[in-house]
Short mmCIF file of C-alpha atoms and ligand atoms in Angstrom, two decimals:
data_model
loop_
_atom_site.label_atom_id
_atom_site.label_comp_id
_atom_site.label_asym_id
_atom_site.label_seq_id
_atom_site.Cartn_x
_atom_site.Cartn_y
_atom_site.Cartn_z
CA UNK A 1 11.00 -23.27 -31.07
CA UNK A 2 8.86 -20.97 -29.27
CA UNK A 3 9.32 -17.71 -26.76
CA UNK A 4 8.83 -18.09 -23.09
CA UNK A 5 8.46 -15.54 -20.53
CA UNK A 6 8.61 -16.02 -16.76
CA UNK A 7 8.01 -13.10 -14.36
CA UNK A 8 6.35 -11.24 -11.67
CA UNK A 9 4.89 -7.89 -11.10
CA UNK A 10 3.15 -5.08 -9.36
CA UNK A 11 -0.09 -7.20 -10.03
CA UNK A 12 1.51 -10.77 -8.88
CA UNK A 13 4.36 -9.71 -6.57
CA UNK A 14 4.06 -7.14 -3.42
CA UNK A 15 7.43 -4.70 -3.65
CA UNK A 16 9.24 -6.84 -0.91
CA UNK A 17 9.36 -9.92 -3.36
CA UNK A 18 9.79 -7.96 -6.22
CA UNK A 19 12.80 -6.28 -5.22
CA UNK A 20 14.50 -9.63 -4.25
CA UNK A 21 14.61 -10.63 -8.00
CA UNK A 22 14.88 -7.07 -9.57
CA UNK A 23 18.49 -6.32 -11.82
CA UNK A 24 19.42 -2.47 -11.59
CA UNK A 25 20.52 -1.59 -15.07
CA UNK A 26 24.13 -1.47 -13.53
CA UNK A 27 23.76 -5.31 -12.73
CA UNK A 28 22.06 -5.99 -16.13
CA UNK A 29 25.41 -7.20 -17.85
CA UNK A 30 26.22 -9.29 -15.27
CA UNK A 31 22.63 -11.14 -15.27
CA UNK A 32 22.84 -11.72 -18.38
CA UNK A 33 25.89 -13.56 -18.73
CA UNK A 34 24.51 -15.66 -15.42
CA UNK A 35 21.40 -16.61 -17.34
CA UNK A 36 23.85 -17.31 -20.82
CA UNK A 37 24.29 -20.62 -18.33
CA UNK A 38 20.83 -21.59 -18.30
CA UNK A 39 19.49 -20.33 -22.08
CA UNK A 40 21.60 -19.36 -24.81
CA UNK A 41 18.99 -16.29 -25.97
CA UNK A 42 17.42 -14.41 -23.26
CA UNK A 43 16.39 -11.06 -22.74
CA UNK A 44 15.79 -9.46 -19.11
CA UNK A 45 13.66 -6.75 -18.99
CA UNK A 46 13.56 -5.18 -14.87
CA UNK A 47 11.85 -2.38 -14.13
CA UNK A 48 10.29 -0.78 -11.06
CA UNK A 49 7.25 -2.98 -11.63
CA UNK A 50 8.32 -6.16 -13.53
CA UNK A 51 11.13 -8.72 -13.84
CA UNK A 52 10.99 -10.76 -16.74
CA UNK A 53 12.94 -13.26 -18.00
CA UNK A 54 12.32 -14.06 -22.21
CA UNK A 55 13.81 -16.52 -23.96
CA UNK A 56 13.12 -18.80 -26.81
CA UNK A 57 13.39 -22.30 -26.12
CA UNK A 58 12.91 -25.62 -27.89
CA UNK A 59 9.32 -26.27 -26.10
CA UNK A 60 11.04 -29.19 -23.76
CA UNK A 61 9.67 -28.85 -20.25
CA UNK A 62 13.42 -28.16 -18.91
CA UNK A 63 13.59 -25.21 -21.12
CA UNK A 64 10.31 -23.69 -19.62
CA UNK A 65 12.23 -24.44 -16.07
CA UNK A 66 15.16 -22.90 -16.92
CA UNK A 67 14.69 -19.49 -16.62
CA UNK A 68 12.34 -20.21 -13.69
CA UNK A 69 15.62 -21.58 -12.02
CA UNK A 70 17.36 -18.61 -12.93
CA UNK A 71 14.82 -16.50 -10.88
CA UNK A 72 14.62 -18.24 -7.99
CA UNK A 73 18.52 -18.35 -7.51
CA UNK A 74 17.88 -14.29 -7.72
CA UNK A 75 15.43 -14.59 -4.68
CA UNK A 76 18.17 -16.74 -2.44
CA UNK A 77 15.04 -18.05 -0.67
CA UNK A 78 12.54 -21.68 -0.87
CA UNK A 79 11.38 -21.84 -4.44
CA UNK A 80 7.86 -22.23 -3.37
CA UNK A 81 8.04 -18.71 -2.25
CA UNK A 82 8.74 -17.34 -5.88
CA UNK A 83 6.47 -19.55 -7.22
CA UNK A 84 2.78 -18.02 -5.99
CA UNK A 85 4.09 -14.80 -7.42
CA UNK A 86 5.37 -15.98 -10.89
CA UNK A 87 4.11 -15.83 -14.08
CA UNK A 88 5.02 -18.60 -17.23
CA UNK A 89 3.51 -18.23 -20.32
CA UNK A 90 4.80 -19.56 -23.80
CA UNK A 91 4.10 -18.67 -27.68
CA UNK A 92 1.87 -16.33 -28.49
CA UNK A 93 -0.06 -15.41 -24.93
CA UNK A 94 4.12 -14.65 -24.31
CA UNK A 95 4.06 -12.72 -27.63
CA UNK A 96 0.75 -10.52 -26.59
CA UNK A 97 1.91 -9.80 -23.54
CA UNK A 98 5.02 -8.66 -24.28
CA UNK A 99 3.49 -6.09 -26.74
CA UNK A 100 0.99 -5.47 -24.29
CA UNK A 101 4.11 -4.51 -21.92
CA UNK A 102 5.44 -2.06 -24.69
CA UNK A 103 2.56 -0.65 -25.02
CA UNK A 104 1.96 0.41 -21.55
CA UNK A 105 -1.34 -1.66 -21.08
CA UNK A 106 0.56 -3.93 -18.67
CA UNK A 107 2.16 -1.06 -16.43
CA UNK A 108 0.81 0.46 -12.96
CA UNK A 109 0.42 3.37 -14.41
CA UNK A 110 -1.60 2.99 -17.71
CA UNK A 111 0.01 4.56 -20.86
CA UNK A 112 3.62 5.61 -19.33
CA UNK A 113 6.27 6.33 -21.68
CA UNK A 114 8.64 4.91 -19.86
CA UNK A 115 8.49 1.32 -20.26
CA UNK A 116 8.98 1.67 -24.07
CA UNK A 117 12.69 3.15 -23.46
CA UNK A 118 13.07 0.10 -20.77
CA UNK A 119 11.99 -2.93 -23.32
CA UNK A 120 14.63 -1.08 -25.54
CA UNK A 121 17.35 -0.74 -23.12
CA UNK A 122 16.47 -4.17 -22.12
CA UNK A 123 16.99 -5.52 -25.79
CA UNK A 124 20.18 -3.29 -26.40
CA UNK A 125 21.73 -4.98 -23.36
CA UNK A 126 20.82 -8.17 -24.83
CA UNK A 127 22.14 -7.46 -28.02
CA UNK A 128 25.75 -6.39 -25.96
CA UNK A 129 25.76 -9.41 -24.57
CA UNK A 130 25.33 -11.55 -27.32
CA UNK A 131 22.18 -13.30 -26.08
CA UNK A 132 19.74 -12.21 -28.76
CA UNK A 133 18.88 -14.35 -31.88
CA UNK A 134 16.53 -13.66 -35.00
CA UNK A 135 13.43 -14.75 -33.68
CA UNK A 136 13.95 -12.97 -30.41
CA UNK A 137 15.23 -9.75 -31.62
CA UNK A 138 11.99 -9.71 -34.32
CA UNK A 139 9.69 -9.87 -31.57
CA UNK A 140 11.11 -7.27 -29.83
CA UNK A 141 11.35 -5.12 -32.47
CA UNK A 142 7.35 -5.87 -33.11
CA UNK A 143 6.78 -5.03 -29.71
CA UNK A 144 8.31 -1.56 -30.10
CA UNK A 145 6.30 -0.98 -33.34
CA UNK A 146 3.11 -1.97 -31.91
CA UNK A 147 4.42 0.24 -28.60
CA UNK A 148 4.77 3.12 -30.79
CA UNK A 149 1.48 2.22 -32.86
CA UNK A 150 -0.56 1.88 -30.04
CA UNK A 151 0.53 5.64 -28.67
CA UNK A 152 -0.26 7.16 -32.16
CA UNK A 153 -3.46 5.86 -33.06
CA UNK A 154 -5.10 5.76 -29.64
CA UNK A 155 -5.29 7.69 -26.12
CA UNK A 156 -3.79 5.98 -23.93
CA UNK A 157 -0.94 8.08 -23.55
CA UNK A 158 -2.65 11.98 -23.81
CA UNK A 159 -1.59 13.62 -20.93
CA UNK A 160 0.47 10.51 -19.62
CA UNK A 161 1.00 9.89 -16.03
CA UNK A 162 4.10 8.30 -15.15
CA UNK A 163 5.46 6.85 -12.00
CA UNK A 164 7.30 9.72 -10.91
CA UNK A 165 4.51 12.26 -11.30
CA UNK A 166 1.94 9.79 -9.57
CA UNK A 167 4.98 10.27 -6.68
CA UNK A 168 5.00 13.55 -6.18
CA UNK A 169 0.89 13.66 -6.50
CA UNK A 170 0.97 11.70 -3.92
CA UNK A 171 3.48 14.20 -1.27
CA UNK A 172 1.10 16.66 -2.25
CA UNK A 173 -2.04 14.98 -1.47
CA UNK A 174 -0.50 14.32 2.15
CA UNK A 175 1.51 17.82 2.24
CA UNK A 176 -0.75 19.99 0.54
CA UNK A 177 1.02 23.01 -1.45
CA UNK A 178 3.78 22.21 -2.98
CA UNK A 179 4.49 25.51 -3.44
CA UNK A 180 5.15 25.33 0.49
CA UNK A 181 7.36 22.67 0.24
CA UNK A 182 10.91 21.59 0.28
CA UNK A 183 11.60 18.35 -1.54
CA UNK A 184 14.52 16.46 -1.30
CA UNK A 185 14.80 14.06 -4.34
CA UNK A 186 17.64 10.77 -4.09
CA UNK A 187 18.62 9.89 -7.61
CA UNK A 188 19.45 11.09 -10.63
CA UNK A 189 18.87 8.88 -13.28
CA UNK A 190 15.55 9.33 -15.25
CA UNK A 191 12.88 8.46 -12.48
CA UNK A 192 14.71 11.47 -10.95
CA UNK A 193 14.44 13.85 -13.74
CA UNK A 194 10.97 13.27 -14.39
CA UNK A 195 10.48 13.59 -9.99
CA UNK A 196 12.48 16.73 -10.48
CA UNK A 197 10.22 18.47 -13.24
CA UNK A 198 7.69 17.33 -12.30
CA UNK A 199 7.88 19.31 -8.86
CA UNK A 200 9.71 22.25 -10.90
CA UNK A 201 6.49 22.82 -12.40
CA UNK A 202 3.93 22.15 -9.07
CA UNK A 203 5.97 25.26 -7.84
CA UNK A 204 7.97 23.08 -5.17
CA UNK A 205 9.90 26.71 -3.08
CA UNK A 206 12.69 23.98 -2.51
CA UNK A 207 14.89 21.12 -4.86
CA UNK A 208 17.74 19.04 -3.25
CA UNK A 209 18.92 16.46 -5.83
CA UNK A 210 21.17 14.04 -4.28
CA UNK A 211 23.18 11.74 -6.32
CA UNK A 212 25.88 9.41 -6.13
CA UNK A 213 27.98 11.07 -8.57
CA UNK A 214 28.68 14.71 -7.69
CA UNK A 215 28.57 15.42 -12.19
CA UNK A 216 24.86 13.76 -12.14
CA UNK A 217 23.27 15.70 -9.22
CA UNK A 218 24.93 18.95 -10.73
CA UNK A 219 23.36 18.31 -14.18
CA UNK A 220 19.82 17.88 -13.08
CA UNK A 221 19.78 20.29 -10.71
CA UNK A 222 21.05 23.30 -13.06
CA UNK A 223 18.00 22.08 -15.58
CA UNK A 224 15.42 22.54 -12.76
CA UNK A 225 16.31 25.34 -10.71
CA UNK A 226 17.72 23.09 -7.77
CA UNK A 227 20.66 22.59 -5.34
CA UNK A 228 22.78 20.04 -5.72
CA UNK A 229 24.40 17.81 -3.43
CA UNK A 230 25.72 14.18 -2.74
CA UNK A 231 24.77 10.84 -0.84
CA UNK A 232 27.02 11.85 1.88
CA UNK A 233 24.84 14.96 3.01
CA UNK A 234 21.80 14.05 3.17
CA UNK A 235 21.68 13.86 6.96
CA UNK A 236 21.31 18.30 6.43
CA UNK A 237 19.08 17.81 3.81
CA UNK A 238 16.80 14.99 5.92
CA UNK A 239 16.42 17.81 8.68
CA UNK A 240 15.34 20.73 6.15
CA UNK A 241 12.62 18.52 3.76
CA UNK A 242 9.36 18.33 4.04
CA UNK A 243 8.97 15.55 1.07
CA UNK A 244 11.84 12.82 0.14
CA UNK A 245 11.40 11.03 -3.21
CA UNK A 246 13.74 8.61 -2.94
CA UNK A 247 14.42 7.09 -6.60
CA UNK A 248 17.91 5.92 -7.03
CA UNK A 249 19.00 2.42 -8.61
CA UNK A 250 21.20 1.30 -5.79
CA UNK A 251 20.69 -2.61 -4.88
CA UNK A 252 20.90 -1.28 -0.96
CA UNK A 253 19.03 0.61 1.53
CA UNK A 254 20.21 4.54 1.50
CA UNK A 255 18.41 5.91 4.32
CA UNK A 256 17.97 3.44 7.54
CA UNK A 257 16.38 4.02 10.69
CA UNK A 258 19.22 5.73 12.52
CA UNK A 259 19.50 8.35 10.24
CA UNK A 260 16.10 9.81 9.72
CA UNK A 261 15.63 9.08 13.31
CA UNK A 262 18.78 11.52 14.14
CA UNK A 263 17.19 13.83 11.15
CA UNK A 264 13.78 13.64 13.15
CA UNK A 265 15.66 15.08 16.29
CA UNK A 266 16.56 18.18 14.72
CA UNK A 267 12.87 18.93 13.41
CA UNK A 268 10.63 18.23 16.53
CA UNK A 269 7.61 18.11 15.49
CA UNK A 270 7.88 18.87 11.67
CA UNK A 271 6.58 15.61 9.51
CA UNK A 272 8.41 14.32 7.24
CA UNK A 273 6.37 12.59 3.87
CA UNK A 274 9.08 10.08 2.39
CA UNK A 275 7.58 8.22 -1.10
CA UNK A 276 10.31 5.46 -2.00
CA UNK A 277 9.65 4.19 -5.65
CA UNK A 278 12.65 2.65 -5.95
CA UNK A 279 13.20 -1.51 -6.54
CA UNK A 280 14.93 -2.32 -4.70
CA UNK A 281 13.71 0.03 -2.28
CA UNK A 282 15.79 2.52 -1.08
CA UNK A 283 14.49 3.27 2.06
CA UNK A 284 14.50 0.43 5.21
CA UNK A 285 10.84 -0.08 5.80
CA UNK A 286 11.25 0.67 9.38
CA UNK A 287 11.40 3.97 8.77
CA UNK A 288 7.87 4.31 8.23
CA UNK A 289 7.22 3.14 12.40
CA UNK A 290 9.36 6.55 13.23
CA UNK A 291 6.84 9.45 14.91
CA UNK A 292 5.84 11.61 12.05
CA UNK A 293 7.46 10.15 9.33
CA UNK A 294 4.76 8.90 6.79
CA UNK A 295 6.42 6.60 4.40
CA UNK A 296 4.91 5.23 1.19
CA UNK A 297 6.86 2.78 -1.25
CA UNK A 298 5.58 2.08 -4.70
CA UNK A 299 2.84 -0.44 -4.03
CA UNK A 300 1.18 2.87 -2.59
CA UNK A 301 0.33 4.28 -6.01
CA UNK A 302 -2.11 1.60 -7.05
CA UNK A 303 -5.09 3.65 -5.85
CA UNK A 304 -3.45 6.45 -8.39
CA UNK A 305 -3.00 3.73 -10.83
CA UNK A 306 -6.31 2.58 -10.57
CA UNK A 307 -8.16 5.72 -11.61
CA UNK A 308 -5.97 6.44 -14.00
CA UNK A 309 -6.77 2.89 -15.90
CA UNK A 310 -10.56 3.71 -15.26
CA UNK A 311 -10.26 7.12 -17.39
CA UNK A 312 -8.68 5.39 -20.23
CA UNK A 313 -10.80 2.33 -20.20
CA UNK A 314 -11.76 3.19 -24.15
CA UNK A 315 -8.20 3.82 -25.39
CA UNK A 316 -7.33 0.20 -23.74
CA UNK A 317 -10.16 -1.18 -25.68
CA UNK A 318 -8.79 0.30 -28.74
CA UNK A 319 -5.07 -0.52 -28.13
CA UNK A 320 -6.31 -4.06 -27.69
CA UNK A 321 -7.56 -4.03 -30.95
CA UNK A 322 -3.96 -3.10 -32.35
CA UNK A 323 -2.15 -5.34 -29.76
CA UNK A 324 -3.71 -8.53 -31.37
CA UNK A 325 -3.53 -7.00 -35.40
CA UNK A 326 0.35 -6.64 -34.66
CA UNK A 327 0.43 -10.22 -33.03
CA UNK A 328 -1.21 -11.66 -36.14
CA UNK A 329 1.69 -9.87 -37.84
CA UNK A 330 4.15 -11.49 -36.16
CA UNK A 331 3.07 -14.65 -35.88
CA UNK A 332 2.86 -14.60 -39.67
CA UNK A 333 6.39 -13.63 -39.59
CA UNK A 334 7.14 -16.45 -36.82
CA UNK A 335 5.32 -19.19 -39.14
CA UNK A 336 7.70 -18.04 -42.18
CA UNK A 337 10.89 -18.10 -40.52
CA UNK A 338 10.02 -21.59 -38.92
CA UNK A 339 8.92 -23.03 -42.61
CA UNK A 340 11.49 -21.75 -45.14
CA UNK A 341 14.68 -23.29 -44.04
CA UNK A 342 12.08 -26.93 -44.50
CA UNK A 343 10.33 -25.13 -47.49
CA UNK A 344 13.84 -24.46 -49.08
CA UNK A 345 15.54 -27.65 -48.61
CA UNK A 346 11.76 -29.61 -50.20
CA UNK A 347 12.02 -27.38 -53.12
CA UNK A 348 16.38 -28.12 -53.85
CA UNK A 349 15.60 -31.87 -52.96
CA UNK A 350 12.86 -32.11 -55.74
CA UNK A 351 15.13 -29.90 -58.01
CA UNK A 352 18.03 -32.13 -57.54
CA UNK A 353 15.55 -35.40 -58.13
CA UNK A 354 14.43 -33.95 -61.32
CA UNK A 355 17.92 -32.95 -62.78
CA UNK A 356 19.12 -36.14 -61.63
CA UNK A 357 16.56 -38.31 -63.81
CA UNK A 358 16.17 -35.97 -66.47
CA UNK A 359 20.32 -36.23 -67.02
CA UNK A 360 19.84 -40.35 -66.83
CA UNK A 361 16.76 -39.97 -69.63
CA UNK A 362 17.97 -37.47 -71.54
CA UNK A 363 22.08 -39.94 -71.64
CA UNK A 364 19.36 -43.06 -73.05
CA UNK A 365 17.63 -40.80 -75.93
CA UNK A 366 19.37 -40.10 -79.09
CA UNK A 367 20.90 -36.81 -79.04
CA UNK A 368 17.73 -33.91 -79.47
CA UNK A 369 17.82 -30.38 -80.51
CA UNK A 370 17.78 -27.55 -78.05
CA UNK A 371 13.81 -27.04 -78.24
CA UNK A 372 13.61 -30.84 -78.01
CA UNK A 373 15.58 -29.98 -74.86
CA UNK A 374 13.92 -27.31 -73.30
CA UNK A 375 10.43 -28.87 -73.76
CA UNK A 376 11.56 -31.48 -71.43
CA UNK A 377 13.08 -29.29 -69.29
CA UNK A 378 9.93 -27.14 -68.76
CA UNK A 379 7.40 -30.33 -68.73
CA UNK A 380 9.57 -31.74 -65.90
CA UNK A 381 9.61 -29.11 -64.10
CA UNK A 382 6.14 -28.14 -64.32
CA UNK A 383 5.39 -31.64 -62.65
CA UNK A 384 7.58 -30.38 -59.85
CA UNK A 385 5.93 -27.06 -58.85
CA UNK A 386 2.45 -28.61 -59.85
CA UNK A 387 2.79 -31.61 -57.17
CA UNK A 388 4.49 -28.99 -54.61
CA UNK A 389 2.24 -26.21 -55.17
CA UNK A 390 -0.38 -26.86 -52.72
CA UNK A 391 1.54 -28.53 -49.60
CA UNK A 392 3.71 -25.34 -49.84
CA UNK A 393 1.02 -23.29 -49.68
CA UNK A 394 -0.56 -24.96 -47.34
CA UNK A 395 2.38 -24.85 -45.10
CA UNK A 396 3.13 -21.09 -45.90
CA UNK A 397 -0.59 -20.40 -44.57
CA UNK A 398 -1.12 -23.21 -41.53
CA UNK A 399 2.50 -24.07 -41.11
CA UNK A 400 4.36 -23.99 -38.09
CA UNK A 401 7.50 -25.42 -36.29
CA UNK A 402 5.60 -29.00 -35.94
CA UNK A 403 5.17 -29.65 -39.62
CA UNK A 404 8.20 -28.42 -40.52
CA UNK A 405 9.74 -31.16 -38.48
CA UNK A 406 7.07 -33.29 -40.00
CA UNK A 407 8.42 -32.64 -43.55
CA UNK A 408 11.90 -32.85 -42.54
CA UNK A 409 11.42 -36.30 -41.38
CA UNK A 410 8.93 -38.20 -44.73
CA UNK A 411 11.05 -36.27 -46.91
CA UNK A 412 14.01 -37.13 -45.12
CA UNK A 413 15.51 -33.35 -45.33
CA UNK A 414 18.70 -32.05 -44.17
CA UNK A 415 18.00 -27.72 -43.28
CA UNK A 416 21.34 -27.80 -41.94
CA UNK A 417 23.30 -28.62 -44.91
CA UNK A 418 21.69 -26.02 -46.93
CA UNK A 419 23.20 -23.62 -44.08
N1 LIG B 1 12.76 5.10 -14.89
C1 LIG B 1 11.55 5.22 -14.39
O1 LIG B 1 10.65 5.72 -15.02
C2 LIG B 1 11.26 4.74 -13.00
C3 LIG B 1 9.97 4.91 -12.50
C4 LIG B 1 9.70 4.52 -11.20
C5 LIG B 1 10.67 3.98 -10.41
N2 LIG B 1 11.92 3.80 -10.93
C6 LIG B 1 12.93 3.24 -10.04
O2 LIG B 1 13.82 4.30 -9.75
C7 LIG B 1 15.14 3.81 -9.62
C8 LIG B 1 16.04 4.56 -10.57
O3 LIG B 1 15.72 4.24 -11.91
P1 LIG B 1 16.19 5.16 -13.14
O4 LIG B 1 15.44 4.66 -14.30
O5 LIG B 1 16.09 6.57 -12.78
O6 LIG B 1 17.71 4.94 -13.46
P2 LIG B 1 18.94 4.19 -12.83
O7 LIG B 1 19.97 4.25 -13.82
O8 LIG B 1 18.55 2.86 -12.35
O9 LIG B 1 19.32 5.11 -11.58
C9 LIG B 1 20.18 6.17 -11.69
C10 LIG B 1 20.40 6.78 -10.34
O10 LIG B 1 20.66 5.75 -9.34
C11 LIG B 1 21.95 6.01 -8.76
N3 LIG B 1 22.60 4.76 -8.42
C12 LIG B 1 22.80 3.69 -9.22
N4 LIG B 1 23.46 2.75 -8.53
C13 LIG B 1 23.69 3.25 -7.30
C14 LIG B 1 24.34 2.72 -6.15
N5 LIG B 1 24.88 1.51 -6.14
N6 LIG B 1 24.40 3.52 -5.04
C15 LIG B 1 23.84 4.74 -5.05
N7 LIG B 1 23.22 5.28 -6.10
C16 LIG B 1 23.15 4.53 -7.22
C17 LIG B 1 22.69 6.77 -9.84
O11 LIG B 1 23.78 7.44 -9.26
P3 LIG B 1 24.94 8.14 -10.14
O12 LIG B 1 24.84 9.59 -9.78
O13 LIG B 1 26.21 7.51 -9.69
O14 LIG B 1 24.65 7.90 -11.58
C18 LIG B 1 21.60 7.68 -10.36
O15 LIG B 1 21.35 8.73 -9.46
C19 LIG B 1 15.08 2.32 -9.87
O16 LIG B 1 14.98 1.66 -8.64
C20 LIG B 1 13.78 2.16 -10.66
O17 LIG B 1 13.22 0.89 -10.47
C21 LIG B 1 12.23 4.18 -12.19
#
């Protein structure tokens, strides 16, 4: 038994791949009872720079394909075409790296918050759908502990950057002030919210908050000073913005060609700077070959990115450092759960021998007094531990799934009895 992870990301996948195979939260349910068909624990974890599929499987080589299956049905497309981008690892590279994911080492931006709050919603959806098991739920839960650990004890997440605010650096590197500007921001979930005060406090003159649901757009705008309004109006809005963020987790296209083309009409010669970090992308790419539209999707941020991992090149050092103590941890935890159930059923089988043939001496002696008794109680069972002592250590310290079968099979040992 081992974990597995298959994925692809901003460092693997451009956004046009990525988006093929990412799961909105919406759709996360509904994923996960589609990949119940191909591994009975999984957890999917889809954000706006990552899909990844972890499971634990039994180490077969059809277990390490399954989930890679699963993926490529997601992309509709040749499998060789997933492939390049994909990543497989197994054990404990898949255990470091999925800390490493907690902890914000593996993000575009370095040291975000968010992705902590996405490996937990990820798990909790899991958990809903009855996918997660022990071993998978523990390593989750390490990951969160060495995501929070890491953000404690080092700085990689003073004065964190997050995709949002890298978004709206980015309007006003092309725009200039921001105090000049009026942004237009689709969405309303939490890439929104942090877009939204995030220009709140640049001094944006100007914030439309478009949502789906009328309730949503209301909310955010009241807590940052802007004007709501819904999907179905942004045509106005498109001819009055100088900036669109576009961040909403619909599995379509929102704004097409046609209508920021008819937007463009009604502002000759005003640009328009649209950033799209959505996944899928919510924004046809076509839009950027419009006159004076400048459109930038998320793969546009990894010059950001990149400066912002050169500035915190110590803290990743240090975070390292924790990354592989908190492994250790849990592969220490890993190595016991794999052992005791074998450990266990070693220790009742030798109990069980020596109460046996004890009982068939003890019927052959004449009858002995209860010290007589008890001395032969405690001498056979000291030969017992004695002889057991130092395999079971040796298997509580070097042990893993591999000599636990190992056991199972010269001591002919049934784990599944003992329940
Ligand atoms: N969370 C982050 O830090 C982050 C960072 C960068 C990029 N992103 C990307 O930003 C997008 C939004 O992520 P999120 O975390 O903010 O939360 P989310 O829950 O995925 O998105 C919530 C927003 O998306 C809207 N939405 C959902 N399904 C829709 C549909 N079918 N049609 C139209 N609108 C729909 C919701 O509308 P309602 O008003 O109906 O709720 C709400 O405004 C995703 O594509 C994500 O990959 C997120």
């Amino acid at each position: 038994m081992r974990l597995s992870l298959v994925g692809v990301n901003h460092q693997t996948a451009p956004v046009a791949i990525r988006e093929k195979v990412a799961i909105s939260t919406e759709r996360l349910g509904e994923a996960l009872s589609r990949l119940r068909a191909y591994m009975p624990h999984g957890v999917i974890l889809s954000t706006c720079n990552r899909t990844e599929i972890y499971t634990i499987d039994n180490g077969s080589v059809d277990d390490g394909n399954a989930s890679l299956d699963f993926l490529t049905a997601r992309l509709n497309g040749p499998d060789d075409k997933l492939r390049r981008h994909v990543y497989v690892s197994t054990g404990a590279a898949a255990v470091e790296h999925l800390f490493r994911v907690a902890s914000g080492l593996e993000s575009m931006i370095v040291g975000e918050f968010e992705v902590l709050g996405q490996v937990k919603q990820a798990l909790a959806a899991a958990e809903k759908a009855g996918m997660v098991n022990l071993p998978l739920r523990q390593a989750f839960h390490s990951a969160i502990r060495a995501g929070r650990h890491v953000r404690e004890a080092t700085g990689i997440s003073k004065n964190a950057l997050s995709v949002s605010s890298v978004a709206v650096d980015l309007a006003a590197g092309v725009v200039g002030d921001l105090k000049k500007c009026k942004m237009l921001v689709i969405g309303a979930g939490e890439a929104g919210r942090l877009v939204a005060k995030v220009a709140r406090d640049r001094g944006t003159s100007r914030i439309v908050i478009a949502s789906r649901t009328k309730d949503r757009a209301q909310a955010l705008a009241a807590t940052f000073n802007g004007i709501p309004t819904d999907l179905s109006n942004l045509a106005g809005e498109l001819g009055r913005a100088n900036i669109v963020v576009a961040c909403a987790g619909a599995p379509h296209r929102i704004l097409g060609v046609r209508q920021v083309e008819a937007a463009m009409k009604e502002r000759p010669g005003l640009p328009l700077v649209i950033i799209d970090i959505a996944l899928p992308r919510n924004v046809a790419p076509e839009v950027g070959q419009i006159a004076n539209v400048f459109l930038y999707n998320i793969d546009a941020l990894t010059e950001i990115s990149n400066s912002n991992r050169k500035q915190r090149e110590g803290a990743i050092q240090q975070a390292e450092g924790i990354i592989m103590s908190e492994v250790d941890k849990f592969a220490a935890w890993w190595r016991d759960f794999e052992v005791k159930p074998v450990l266990g059923a070693l220790m009742s089988k030798a109990e069980e021998i020596r109460a046996a043939q004890l009982n068939k001496t003890l019927k052959k002696l004449p009858p002995l007094s209860d010290e007589q008794r008890q001395c032969l109680e405690a001498m056979t069972r000291s030969i017992v531990t004695r002889l057991l002592q130092d395999p079971i250590q040796y298997i509580k310290t070097n042990g893993n799934g591999n000599h636990s079968e190992m056991l199972k099979e010269i001591f002919q040992l049934d784990t599944e009895a003992r329940g």
